[in-house]
Amino acid sequence: MASSADRGGEAPAQGGHRLERDVFRQLIETAPDALVIIDRLGRIVLVNAQTERLFGYDREDLLGQSIEILIPGRFRAQHALHRVGYFKTPRARAMGSGLELSGLRRDGTEFPVEISLAPLETEDGVLISSAIRDVSERKRAEAEVRLVSDRLLSAVESIQDMLALYDAERRMVLCNSAFRSLFARGVEGAIVGRTIEEILDGSLRAGLFETGGEPTSAFRKRCLDYHANPVGTLELQTSDGRALRVTNRRTLEGGIVSTIWDITDDVRKEKELQTARALAEAASSAKSEFLSSMSHELRTPLNSILGFAQLLQRDRKSPLTERQLERLEHVLKGGEHLLRLIDDILDLSRIETGRMTTSLEPVRVAEVLAEVKSTLAPMASRAGITLVVGAVPEQAGEVMADRTRFAQILINYGSNAIKYGRPGGTATLEVKGHDPKLVRVSVSDDGIGIPVEHQSKIFEPFQRAGQETGPIEGTGIGLTITKRLAELMGGSVGFESVAGKGSEFWIDLPRPVALVEQEAAPHATESSGAPSPLAAEGGASYRVVYIEDNPSNIAFMRELMADFDRVALVTVPTAEVGIEVVRDTQPHVVIMDINLPGMSGYEATKKLRSWPETSHIPVIALSAAAMVADRTRVADAGFYRYLTKPVRVSELMETLEELFSGSGTQQLPQ
Ligand code: ADP
């Protein structure tokens, strides 16, 4: 056609035609596609500049050549046939739609093309124009997209959990086979392209879900609401017993990615764990209850053992021989040891069941240290250990603590320092540290120390750090109690120890917040109590009413008082009767058991305090429950003193003496 165009250029001039020709030529030359025009025989009659560029030929090389020169050899025969066919019914259309078409460059390389064909009516007959576009770039991009999407699909497929993607119109875009295997049962045909409503309704019809009594409409609404507003997770139950957790997240395009986990195993494990935990808790609390009531039960016979042993020891009417006294000493020592064990176990079980209460108040450290020193002194001297108490710096004068428990902790530390000390060594109690909020009280020794491998466990119950088989008595619960008590009081404990060199244990307790000296709270054990009603009575006998229901305790008290000729003891088994007896007989002292059937010792004492006829009569509480909670109630009840069982005879005697002597001039009649 180039030739015909040229010829056209030489045609008789007419300005309009020339202009048209020029414009067309330029249009053809600048077209982005390669334009090739062929005649009925398939010969190239016109090409543009883009054809030269695309196929690597010069125009002259192409004109007059068969069009098949631009086609890879293997397609040529086929192409020639099609070409002939096309000339029979020529119309504008894309060539070989659905086929991958290729062009052949002069250098023999191929490239993908897209071709559109159109017939041209000319004076010389029908020609065919083909616009050829190089689509290598597009094909490459498409292949890349395909690769990315294939990778994505195989990643999605490889996920074991169910996964589905919905578009903003709530239609499924893709899902993996795990998802399909559950939901396809409810959907006929392809699942992709279905809306969430269609998939859900299909699943409901197929009975895939166990709605657990929830009406289907409510269940459906819950699921669709979650799809619309995916906050948190949605838990479902399948009818074959699986537990599923759905997590939906919104995509940037406003669609939803839905992940469904099968949590059947987790749910089962969680349930098993809960059951196991409940069982363990029940067992642990049963154990603590058992220990607690057992210890209580053990204390009662121990009362008799220790009480009567003390009576024998002090029996003036028929004194024991030296030998008997020595043996009795063993009974008492064993009994006291047993008592300490029981108290420890009781403490531990109280702490574990959360029944241990502490009453915090500002406590003077020096006073507690002095108290602890006097308690430990006999033990230290028996062990040949020097007990040293350091001076307490003024600024560390007070801590917030439960006085009794604070002392108990230091006694624990101190008795360990003595037990695990070496004869001739030293145990030192002192205040250390400069923390403005805390006071550290440390107990150090130069004893056997604790091997490193045992150090991590010594605050755990029943851990004896290698002493299990040694000669030193212990249970391994002292430090556990110490740590828990310290924590109950808002404090903490710690230690350092070097095997063979010694140990240092400490407790950190908070200082009182208020700087003002607190008024000492009235405390039953320190209260001034009622003035002794006996001061003026000279040699008269003293009436004591003992309210107690336990026969062995009654027998013990009878025996004890029988030693004192001028004490008249009346025993009453219930508080209800007891207080009436007190009102009628106006005794000098009442000894009150706390755990009585019916009215308790507290209530009875309160009553006595409130009646004008009895309010002046001192009441000594005697209780097996050495509980701190009890002690706080002591103040309310208004006891003169609170003593714990097993009765320490000397303690009871001192108290009675104090009461009977009043101004100190009278002595307990003997
Ligand atoms: P125990 O009744 O055995 O003394 P504790 O709970 O008081 O129980 O102490 C636990 C263990 O820690 C002890 O058995 C002992 O091995 C070790 N221990 C505690 N205090 C000291 C100390 N001051 N020196 C050496 N060892 C100690």
XYZ file of C-alpha atoms and ligand atoms in Angstrom:
697
model
C 0.000 0.000 0.000
C 3.003 2.216 0.498
C 3.306 2.176 -3.206
C -0.332 2.986 -3.660
C 0.015 5.843 -1.147
C 2.946 7.089 -3.091
C 0.987 6.822 -6.192
C -1.785 8.685 -4.503
C 0.681 11.466 -3.785
C 1.302 11.828 -7.455
C -2.396 11.871 -8.313
C -3.896 14.997 -9.883
C -3.724 17.711 -7.312
C -6.596 18.787 -5.315
C -5.689 20.731 -2.122
C -8.273 18.996 0.158
C -7.213 15.486 -0.861
C -3.565 16.153 -0.282
C -4.204 17.492 3.167
C -6.220 14.437 3.970
C -3.500 12.134 2.677
C -0.803 13.916 4.689
C -2.814 13.695 7.854
C -3.548 10.013 7.324
C 0.045 9.202 6.567
C 1.204 10.899 9.728
C -1.505 9.219 11.728
C -0.365 5.866 10.470
C 3.277 6.638 11.077
C 2.772 7.808 14.637
C 0.329 5.082 15.655
C 1.509 3.195 18.756
C 0.673 -0.174 17.173
C 2.494 -1.737 14.275
C 0.208 -1.359 11.245
C 0.589 -3.879 8.447
C -1.669 -3.911 5.392
C -1.779 -6.936 3.115
C -3.486 -7.758 -0.107
C -5.590 -10.764 -0.988
C -2.424 -12.808 -1.637
C -1.080 -12.059 1.759
C 1.584 -9.700 0.519
C 2.564 -6.766 2.611
C 1.608 -3.555 0.910
C 2.094 -1.036 3.708
C 3.865 -0.868 7.068
C 4.433 2.009 9.473
C 7.451 3.060 11.521
C 6.302 1.079 14.549
C 6.334 -2.110 12.444
C 9.976 -1.491 11.590
C 10.797 -0.940 15.251
C 8.813 -3.900 16.512
C 9.964 -6.499 14.039
C 13.496 -5.152 13.360
C 13.038 -4.909 9.570
C 13.464 -1.980 7.249
C 10.342 -1.029 5.405
C 11.844 -2.031 2.056
C 12.587 -5.540 3.330
C 8.946 -6.078 4.189
C 7.011 -4.543 1.312
C 5.946 -7.207 -1.131
C 6.851 -10.039 1.291
C 4.308 -12.538 2.566
C 2.786 -11.541 5.872
C 3.818 -14.934 7.242
C 7.395 -13.631 7.414
C 6.295 -11.947 10.671
C 4.878 -15.162 12.136
C 6.796 -18.022 13.804
C 7.273 -20.941 11.420
C 5.022 -23.352 13.286
C 1.972 -21.122 12.887
C 2.520 -20.145 9.256
C 0.498 -22.796 7.457
C -2.414 -22.348 9.824
C -2.215 -18.605 9.447
C -2.295 -18.778 5.653
C -5.503 -20.811 5.836
C -7.146 -18.381 8.243
C -6.095 -15.500 6.060
C -7.794 -16.989 3.055
C -10.884 -17.656 5.168
C -10.920 -14.125 6.420
C -10.970 -12.690 2.933
C -14.202 -14.578 2.332
C -16.066 -12.816 5.195
C -13.961 -9.878 6.111
C -15.072 -7.802 9.090
C -13.338 -5.873 11.824
C -12.444 -8.146 14.693
C -9.690 -9.262 16.989
C -7.556 -12.029 15.607
C -7.465 -15.439 17.146
C -9.448 -14.481 20.219
C -8.578 -16.716 23.147
C -5.301 -17.761 21.494
C -1.816 -16.750 22.492
C -0.471 -15.014 19.406
C 3.212 -14.508 18.719
C 5.204 -12.263 16.411
C 8.588 -13.164 14.936
C 11.363 -10.584 14.828
C 13.969 -10.475 12.146
C 16.506 -11.786 14.699
C 14.355 -14.887 15.190
C 13.045 -13.954 18.643
C 9.344 -14.225 19.369
C 7.096 -11.964 21.364
C 3.433 -12.080 22.395
C 1.110 -9.918 20.356
C -2.482 -8.879 20.170
C -3.837 -8.229 16.707
C -6.992 -6.538 15.465
C -8.042 -6.992 11.888
C -10.106 -4.795 9.611
C -10.934 -5.034 5.893
C -10.173 -1.985 3.724
C -12.091 -1.380 0.521
C -9.762 0.152 -2.097
C -9.758 0.696 -5.803
C -7.403 -2.272 -6.005
C -9.831 -4.531 -4.153
C -10.065 -5.583 -0.528
C -6.986 -5.193 1.629
C -6.625 -6.218 5.240
C -5.120 -3.987 7.838
C -3.781 -5.500 11.033
C -2.870 -3.467 14.092
C -0.265 -5.420 16.004
C 0.474 -4.623 19.606
C 3.429 -5.982 21.581
C 1.900 -7.271 24.804
C 5.124 -8.656 26.379
C 4.973 -6.057 29.085
C 1.346 -6.727 29.894
C 1.850 -10.475 29.828
C 4.769 -10.138 32.189
C 2.717 -8.030 34.582
C -0.140 -10.505 34.338
C 2.181 -13.385 35.052
C 3.514 -11.551 38.043
C 0.028 -10.904 39.374
C -0.822 -14.530 38.786
C 2.258 -15.645 40.675
C 1.442 -13.397 43.624
C -2.111 -14.590 43.706
C -1.051 -18.234 43.349
C 1.309 -17.816 46.245
C -1.393 -16.173 48.288
C -3.828 -18.929 47.468
C -1.403 -21.678 48.349
C -0.565 -19.857 51.588
C -4.260 -19.595 52.415
C -4.703 -23.205 51.473
C -1.866 -24.325 53.698
C -3.499 -22.766 56.760
C -5.049 -25.524 58.815
C -7.643 -23.235 60.305
C -10.580 -22.151 58.230
C -10.137 -18.900 56.365
C -12.456 -16.912 54.118
C -12.348 -13.494 52.521
C -15.509 -11.533 51.792
C -15.761 -8.331 49.768
C -17.528 -5.173 50.859
C -20.744 -6.533 49.310
C -20.510 -9.479 51.750
C -19.697 -11.915 48.944
C -17.087 -14.551 49.373
C -13.941 -13.823 47.379
C -11.908 -16.827 48.401
C -11.676 -19.485 51.062
C -9.427 -22.411 51.836
C -10.371 -26.049 51.727
C -10.643 -26.281 55.533
C -13.400 -23.681 55.308
C -14.955 -25.353 52.311
C -15.018 -28.761 53.947
C -17.245 -27.425 56.725
C -19.466 -24.988 54.857
C -19.745 -26.487 51.384
C -22.269 -29.004 52.738
C -24.723 -26.171 53.186
C -24.186 -24.581 49.771
C -25.007 -26.030 46.418
C -22.431 -25.298 43.727
C -19.485 -22.969 44.145
C -19.156 -21.301 47.474
C -17.059 -18.414 46.151
C -19.343 -15.584 45.069
C -22.027 -16.416 47.675
C -23.029 -13.863 50.260
C -22.479 -14.509 53.942
C -26.262 -14.739 54.341
C -26.477 -17.477 51.716
C -23.642 -19.428 53.291
C -25.031 -19.049 56.799
C -28.594 -19.936 55.840
C -27.338 -22.959 53.926
C -25.362 -24.094 56.972
C -28.379 -23.675 59.211
C -30.566 -25.643 56.831
C -27.960 -28.394 56.728
C -27.920 -28.411 60.540
C -24.182 -27.716 60.775
C -24.445 -25.829 64.030
C -25.585 -26.704 67.492
C -27.335 -23.576 68.698
C -27.702 -24.886 72.213
C -31.317 -23.900 72.651
C -30.822 -20.479 71.108
C -33.574 -19.778 68.529
C -32.220 -20.057 64.979
C -33.219 -16.482 64.182
C -31.287 -15.181 67.183
C -28.280 -17.323 66.304
C -28.412 -16.097 62.695
C -28.684 -12.479 63.813
C -25.751 -12.900 66.183
C -23.572 -14.251 63.361
C -24.596 -11.558 60.870
C -24.185 -8.796 63.453
C -20.682 -10.045 64.085
C -19.945 -9.999 60.343
C -21.195 -6.412 60.146
C -19.437 -5.303 63.282
C -16.511 -7.595 64.013
C -15.614 -6.755 67.576
C -14.015 -9.470 69.695
C -14.669 -13.067 68.709
C -17.655 -15.294 68.092
C -17.843 -18.789 69.563
C -19.832 -21.484 67.814
C -20.568 -25.116 68.391
C -20.901 -27.552 65.513
C -23.461 -30.320 65.628
C -20.640 -32.879 65.547
C -19.342 -31.504 68.831
C -16.577 -29.156 67.771
C -16.017 -25.784 69.382
C -15.133 -23.015 66.933
C -13.867 -19.518 67.514
C -14.498 -17.012 64.712
C -12.316 -13.942 64.444
C -13.356 -11.437 61.796
C -11.234 -8.467 60.774
C -12.081 -5.735 58.328
C -9.929 -5.338 55.206
C -8.891 -1.996 53.723
C -11.553 -2.370 51.012
C -14.304 -2.798 53.576
C -14.479 -6.576 53.224
C -13.964 -9.150 55.951
C -11.266 -11.715 56.584
C -12.786 -14.448 58.661
C -10.591 -16.930 60.509
C -12.207 -19.857 62.266
C -10.207 -21.853 64.779
C -11.141 -25.247 66.001
C -10.739 -24.803 69.759
C -12.307 -28.121 70.757
C -9.069 -29.318 72.327
C -8.428 -26.039 74.102
C -11.937 -26.008 75.504
C -11.579 -29.588 76.682
C -8.194 -28.891 78.248
C -9.526 -25.756 79.882
C -12.410 -27.770 81.335
C -10.066 -30.479 82.551
C -7.851 -27.846 84.063
C -10.785 -26.204 85.800
C -11.933 -29.509 87.202
C -8.418 -30.360 88.297
C -8.023 -26.930 89.866
C -11.353 -27.218 91.669
C -10.396 -30.670 92.917
C -6.984 -29.469 94.026
C -8.498 -26.479 95.770
C -11.066 -28.657 97.470
C -8.362 -31.091 98.494
C -6.126 -28.317 99.714
C -8.873 -26.684 101.688
C -9.947 -30.054 103.065
C -6.340 -30.621 104.064
C -6.130 -27.246 105.757
C -9.474 -27.793 107.462
C -8.295 -31.182 108.595
C -5.003 -29.830 109.872
C -6.734 -27.008 111.604
C -9.336 -29.119 113.360
C -6.832 -31.873 114.019
C -4.456 -29.435 115.647
C -7.310 -28.153 117.716
C -8.229 -31.633 118.773
C -4.605 -32.408 119.603
C -4.356 -29.376 121.806
C -7.065 -30.558 124.182
C -5.413 -33.783 125.374
C -2.114 -31.957 125.326
C -3.681 -29.481 127.763
C -4.204 -32.299 130.198
C -0.755 -33.779 129.681
C 1.058 -30.500 130.188
C -1.306 -29.273 132.877
C -1.150 -32.364 135.036
C 2.588 -32.719 134.488
C 3.002 -29.193 135.837
C 0.780 -30.052 138.773
C 2.936 -33.053 139.599
C 6.029 -30.895 139.273
C 4.709 -28.371 141.780
C 2.953 -30.793 144.114
C 3.969 -29.627 147.557
C 1.833 -32.039 149.505
C 3.469 -35.151 148.094
C 6.571 -33.930 146.249
C 8.150 -36.127 143.601
C 11.603 -37.615 143.921
C 14.536 -36.181 141.967
C 14.365 -39.068 139.532
C 10.657 -38.615 138.966
C 11.152 -34.908 138.478
C 13.816 -35.572 135.892
C 11.520 -37.878 133.988
C 8.699 -35.421 134.279
C 11.004 -32.820 132.755
C 11.160 -35.026 129.625
C 7.387 -35.306 129.516
C 7.080 -31.539 129.725
C 9.794 -30.927 127.140
C 8.264 -33.390 124.705
C 4.820 -31.947 125.279
C 6.009 -28.405 124.712
C 7.760 -29.402 121.538
C 4.598 -31.065 120.319
C 2.664 -27.946 121.197
C 5.015 -25.771 119.142
C 4.601 -28.090 116.173
C 0.850 -27.999 116.449
C 0.895 -24.230 116.714
C 3.053 -23.982 113.594
C 0.806 -26.278 111.612
C -2.226 -24.398 112.834
C -0.636 -21.110 111.790
C 0.257 -22.425 108.374
C -3.195 -23.826 107.728
C -4.757 -20.569 108.893
C -2.559 -18.639 106.515
C -3.374 -21.008 103.677
C -7.103 -20.797 104.217
C -6.906 -17.019 104.495
C -8.089 -17.085 108.066
C -4.991 -15.516 109.519
C -5.683 -11.916 110.373
C -3.198 -9.371 111.538
C -3.864 -6.130 113.304
C -1.363 -3.510 112.327
C -0.315 -0.734 114.646
C 2.848 1.260 115.227
C 5.146 -1.021 117.189
C 8.333 0.049 118.982
C 11.135 -2.078 117.567
C 13.326 -1.849 120.675
C 10.536 -3.227 122.857
C 9.975 -6.184 120.575
C 13.716 -6.863 120.369
C 13.952 -6.866 124.153
C 10.992 -9.225 124.394
C 12.490 -11.556 121.808
C 15.813 -11.485 123.573
C 14.314 -12.559 126.856
C 12.353 -15.328 125.150
C 15.425 -16.650 123.364
C 17.936 -16.159 126.161
C 17.415 -19.536 127.877
C 17.668 -21.377 124.546
C 20.819 -19.439 123.595
C 22.519 -20.107 126.893
C 21.699 -23.815 126.693
C 23.296 -23.859 123.237
C 26.312 -21.856 124.407
C 25.581 -19.001 122.031
C 25.880 -15.332 122.866
C 22.754 -13.411 122.023
C 23.454 -9.814 121.023
C 20.795 -7.173 120.451
C 22.075 -4.054 118.703
C 20.929 -0.575 119.630
C 17.950 0.672 117.656
C 18.598 3.979 115.871
C 16.112 6.696 116.816
C 14.740 7.108 113.261
C 13.991 3.377 113.039
C 12.074 3.456 116.292
C 8.761 2.131 115.015
C 7.300 -0.126 112.353
C 3.734 -0.826 111.273
C 3.182 -4.392 112.347
C 1.154 -6.859 114.298
C 3.184 -6.914 117.452
C 2.703 -10.592 118.215
C 3.457 -11.676 114.670
C 6.479 -9.414 114.401
C 7.885 -10.981 117.555
C 7.006 -14.450 116.259
C 9.058 -13.799 113.106
C 12.092 -12.622 115.056
C 11.777 -15.591 117.406
C 11.713 -17.909 114.372
C 14.818 -16.295 112.927
C 16.490 -16.160 116.316
C 15.814 -19.768 117.216
C 17.159 -20.840 113.820
C 20.277 -18.739 114.406
C 20.731 -20.594 117.691
C 19.749 -24.042 116.370
C 21.988 -23.782 113.344
C 24.681 -21.782 115.127
C 27.818 -23.258 116.607
C 28.635 -23.430 120.316
C 30.647 -20.392 121.331
C 29.220 -18.419 118.428
C 27.019 -15.351 118.355
C 23.495 -14.598 117.206
C 22.864 -10.919 116.553
C 19.553 -9.096 116.270
C 19.884 -5.582 114.891
C 18.229 -2.853 112.886
C 19.856 -2.208 109.531
C 19.407 -0.134 106.404
C 18.643 3.462 105.612
C 15.449 3.255 103.632
C 13.208 6.166 104.639
C 10.100 4.018 104.236
C 11.286 0.683 105.593
C 12.941 -0.661 108.667
C 15.074 -3.768 108.270
C 15.550 -6.004 111.256
C 18.200 -8.631 110.696
C 19.172 -11.751 112.593
C 22.639 -13.032 111.792
C 24.712 -15.929 113.000
C 28.134 -17.449 112.438
C 26.793 -20.979 112.234
C 26.649 -23.721 109.633
C 25.103 -21.643 106.828
C 23.018 -22.991 103.959
C 24.513 -24.672 100.890
C 23.785 -22.712 97.700
C 21.852 -25.567 96.101
C 19.282 -25.469 98.904
C 18.917 -21.716 99.115
C 16.152 -21.248 96.555
C 13.675 -23.400 98.439
C 14.032 -22.630 102.090
C 10.938 -20.421 102.289
C 8.804 -23.238 100.910
C 6.910 -25.518 103.310
C 8.662 -28.574 104.682
C 11.986 -27.725 103.025
C 14.794 -28.377 105.463
C 17.746 -27.593 103.222
C 19.559 -30.837 103.814
C 18.798 -30.989 107.556
C 16.146 -33.704 107.157
C 18.472 -36.389 108.391
C 20.541 -34.232 110.737
C 20.330 -34.124 114.525
C 18.737 -30.664 114.659
C 15.011 -30.806 115.305
C 12.712 -28.972 112.941
C 9.776 -29.198 110.584
C 10.738 -26.854 107.775
C 7.675 -24.671 108.177
C 9.079 -21.912 110.366
C 10.455 -19.902 107.467
C 7.301 -20.444 105.402
C 5.206 -18.997 108.181
C 7.707 -16.191 108.623
C 7.533 -15.191 104.976
C 3.747 -15.345 104.774
C 3.312 -13.421 107.998
C 5.703 -10.735 106.799
C 3.735 -10.428 103.573
C 0.449 -10.279 105.458
C 1.843 -7.268 107.272
C 2.944 -5.602 104.031
C 6.572 -6.500 104.592
C 9.053 -8.822 102.949
C 11.834 -11.196 103.927
C 15.234 -12.135 102.578
C 18.499 -13.754 103.501
C 22.113 -14.308 102.639
C 24.022 -17.350 103.655
C 27.413 -18.926 103.107
C 27.786 -22.600 103.921
C 30.203 -23.022 106.795
C 30.317 -19.301 107.551
C 26.875 -18.261 108.693
C 23.597 -16.700 107.681
C 21.739 -13.442 107.879
C 17.944 -13.372 107.671
C 15.961 -10.165 107.632
C 12.492 -8.724 107.542
C 11.630 -5.365 106.005
C 8.600 -3.661 107.474
C 7.082 -0.286 106.594
C 7.512 2.609 108.988
C 4.286 4.115 110.327
C 3.016 6.817 107.980
C 1.951 9.281 110.658
C 4.820 10.958 112.409
C 2.708 11.762 115.423
C 3.085 9.383 118.275
C -0.022 7.306 118.356
C -1.846 6.981 121.604
C -1.250 3.470 122.785
C -4.462 1.610 122.059
C -5.992 0.058 125.125
C -4.952 -3.543 124.986
C -6.526 -6.182 127.110
C -3.282 -7.762 128.120
C -1.953 -4.410 129.200
C -5.190 -2.830 130.351
C -5.358 -1.587 133.859
C -8.433 -3.796 134.211
C -10.685 -3.542 137.172
C -9.034 -2.597 140.434
C -8.472 -5.606 142.592
C -11.554 -6.102 144.682
C -9.512 -8.031 147.165
C -7.144 -5.395 148.342
C -8.979 -4.833 151.574
C -9.911 -8.358 152.348
C -6.886 -9.512 154.223
C -6.753 -13.171 154.962
C -10.236 -13.936 153.742
C -10.672 -16.719 151.221
C -11.034 -15.955 147.524
C -13.962 -17.084 145.475
C -13.177 -18.073 141.886
C -15.836 -19.032 139.364
C -14.517 -21.133 136.492
C -16.833 -21.327 133.500
C -15.717 -24.329 131.449
C -17.397 -27.306 129.790
C -14.423 -29.640 129.252
C -14.260 -32.157 132.110
C -10.528 -32.677 131.889
C -9.905 -28.925 132.083
C -12.256 -28.721 135.039
C -10.445 -31.580 136.766
C -7.130 -29.877 136.111
C -8.270 -26.558 137.536
C -9.751 -28.291 140.582
C -6.446 -30.009 141.247
C -4.525 -26.794 140.746
C -6.712 -24.766 143.088
C -6.813 -27.530 145.648
C -3.198 -26.625 146.397
C -4.355 -23.256 147.593
C -6.388 -23.693 150.739
C -7.974 -20.307 150.685
C -9.315 -20.407 147.150
C -12.890 -21.579 146.790
C -13.467 -22.761 143.269
C -16.908 -23.036 141.712
C -17.101 -24.532 138.236
C -20.012 -23.987 135.876
C -20.292 -25.747 132.502
C -22.220 -23.071 130.527
C -21.966 -19.311 130.164
C -25.721 -18.846 130.528
C -25.693 -20.369 134.020
C -22.199 -19.079 134.769
C -23.063 -15.409 134.563
C -26.052 -15.925 136.866
C -23.809 -17.683 139.357
C -21.358 -14.772 139.142
C -24.139 -12.272 139.755
C -25.406 -14.252 142.768
C -22.129 -15.211 144.376
C -20.047 -12.114 143.584
C -16.722 -13.994 143.225
C -13.376 -12.213 143.340
C -12.323 -13.552 139.937
C -13.969 -15.263 136.992
C -11.971 -17.626 134.769
C -13.781 -17.896 131.476
C -13.383 -20.475 128.743
C -14.030 -18.915 125.336
C -15.354 -21.791 123.257
C -18.439 -22.720 125.202
C -21.540 -24.428 123.916
C -24.279 -21.817 123.451
C -23.270 -18.371 124.674
C -19.561 -17.773 124.045
C -17.058 -16.517 126.581
C -16.979 -13.163 124.786
C -20.678 -12.608 125.061
C -20.739 -13.754 128.663
C -17.933 -11.370 129.589
C -19.629 -8.502 127.789
C -22.781 -9.206 129.768
C -20.841 -9.243 133.041
C -19.224 -5.937 132.072
C -22.599 -4.389 131.362
C -24.332 -5.397 134.603
C -23.692 -2.971 137.451
C -23.504 -5.829 139.980
C -20.762 -7.609 138.081
C -18.973 -4.946 136.039
C -16.151 -4.693 138.608
C -15.349 -8.415 138.699
C -12.171 -9.229 136.719
C -12.476 -11.947 134.092
C -9.491 -14.005 132.939
C -10.035 -15.521 129.482
C -8.721 -19.005 128.949
C -8.865 -20.204 125.387
C -7.462 -22.948 123.237
C -7.739 -20.729 120.205
C -4.566 -18.689 120.214
C -5.887 -16.736 117.319
C -5.019 -13.177 116.560
C -8.614 -12.529 115.617
C -9.568 -13.637 119.121
C -7.036 -11.315 120.580
C -8.556 -8.301 118.906
C -11.922 -9.260 120.333
C -10.350 -9.383 123.743
C -10.282 -5.618 123.929
C -13.989 -5.384 123.098
C -15.012 -8.022 125.568
C -13.099 -6.334 128.397
C -11.067 -9.187 129.860
C -8.587 -8.560 132.589
C -6.183 -10.899 130.839
C -6.206 -13.381 128.032
C -4.366 -16.655 128.579
C -4.073 -19.489 126.112
C -4.329 -23.179 126.774
C -2.475 -25.318 127.592
C -2.365 -23.284 130.744
C 1.045 -22.234 131.883
C 0.580 -22.677 135.569
C 3.037 -19.977 136.482
C 1.308 -17.483 134.204
C -2.086 -18.197 135.712
C -0.674 -18.041 139.221
C 0.993 -14.715 138.532
C -2.246 -13.296 137.231
C -4.249 -14.507 140.192
C -1.604 -13.258 142.581
C -1.647 -9.885 140.925
C -5.404 -9.727 141.304
C -5.553 -11.001 144.832
C -2.751 -8.804 146.011
C -4.260 -5.637 144.582
C -1.936 -2.991 145.993
C 0.809 -5.586 146.147
C 0.597 -6.089 149.894
C -1.481 -9.225 149.716
C -0.013 -12.518 148.647
C -1.872 -15.380 147.184
C -2.808 -17.576 150.109
C -1.031 -20.872 150.009
P 13.238 -25.883 110.536
O 12.081 -26.277 111.364
O 13.809 -27.017 109.766
O 14.273 -25.109 111.263
P 12.696 -23.486 108.972
O 11.591 -23.255 108.028
O 12.823 -22.561 110.096
O 12.574 -24.978 109.400
O 14.039 -23.450 108.148
C 14.152 -24.184 106.942
C 15.571 -24.669 106.750
O 16.414 -23.559 106.476
C 16.184 -25.328 107.953
O 15.869 -26.690 107.988
C 17.667 -25.090 107.764
O 18.222 -26.071 106.941
C 17.709 -23.780 107.038
N 17.991 -22.647 107.945
C 17.111 -21.759 108.445
N 17.752 -20.833 109.183
C 19.052 -21.146 109.156
C 20.254 -20.557 109.736
N 20.199 -19.452 110.504
N 21.427 -21.163 109.458
C 21.484 -22.269 108.684
N 20.408 -22.859 108.138
C 19.215 -22.311 108.370
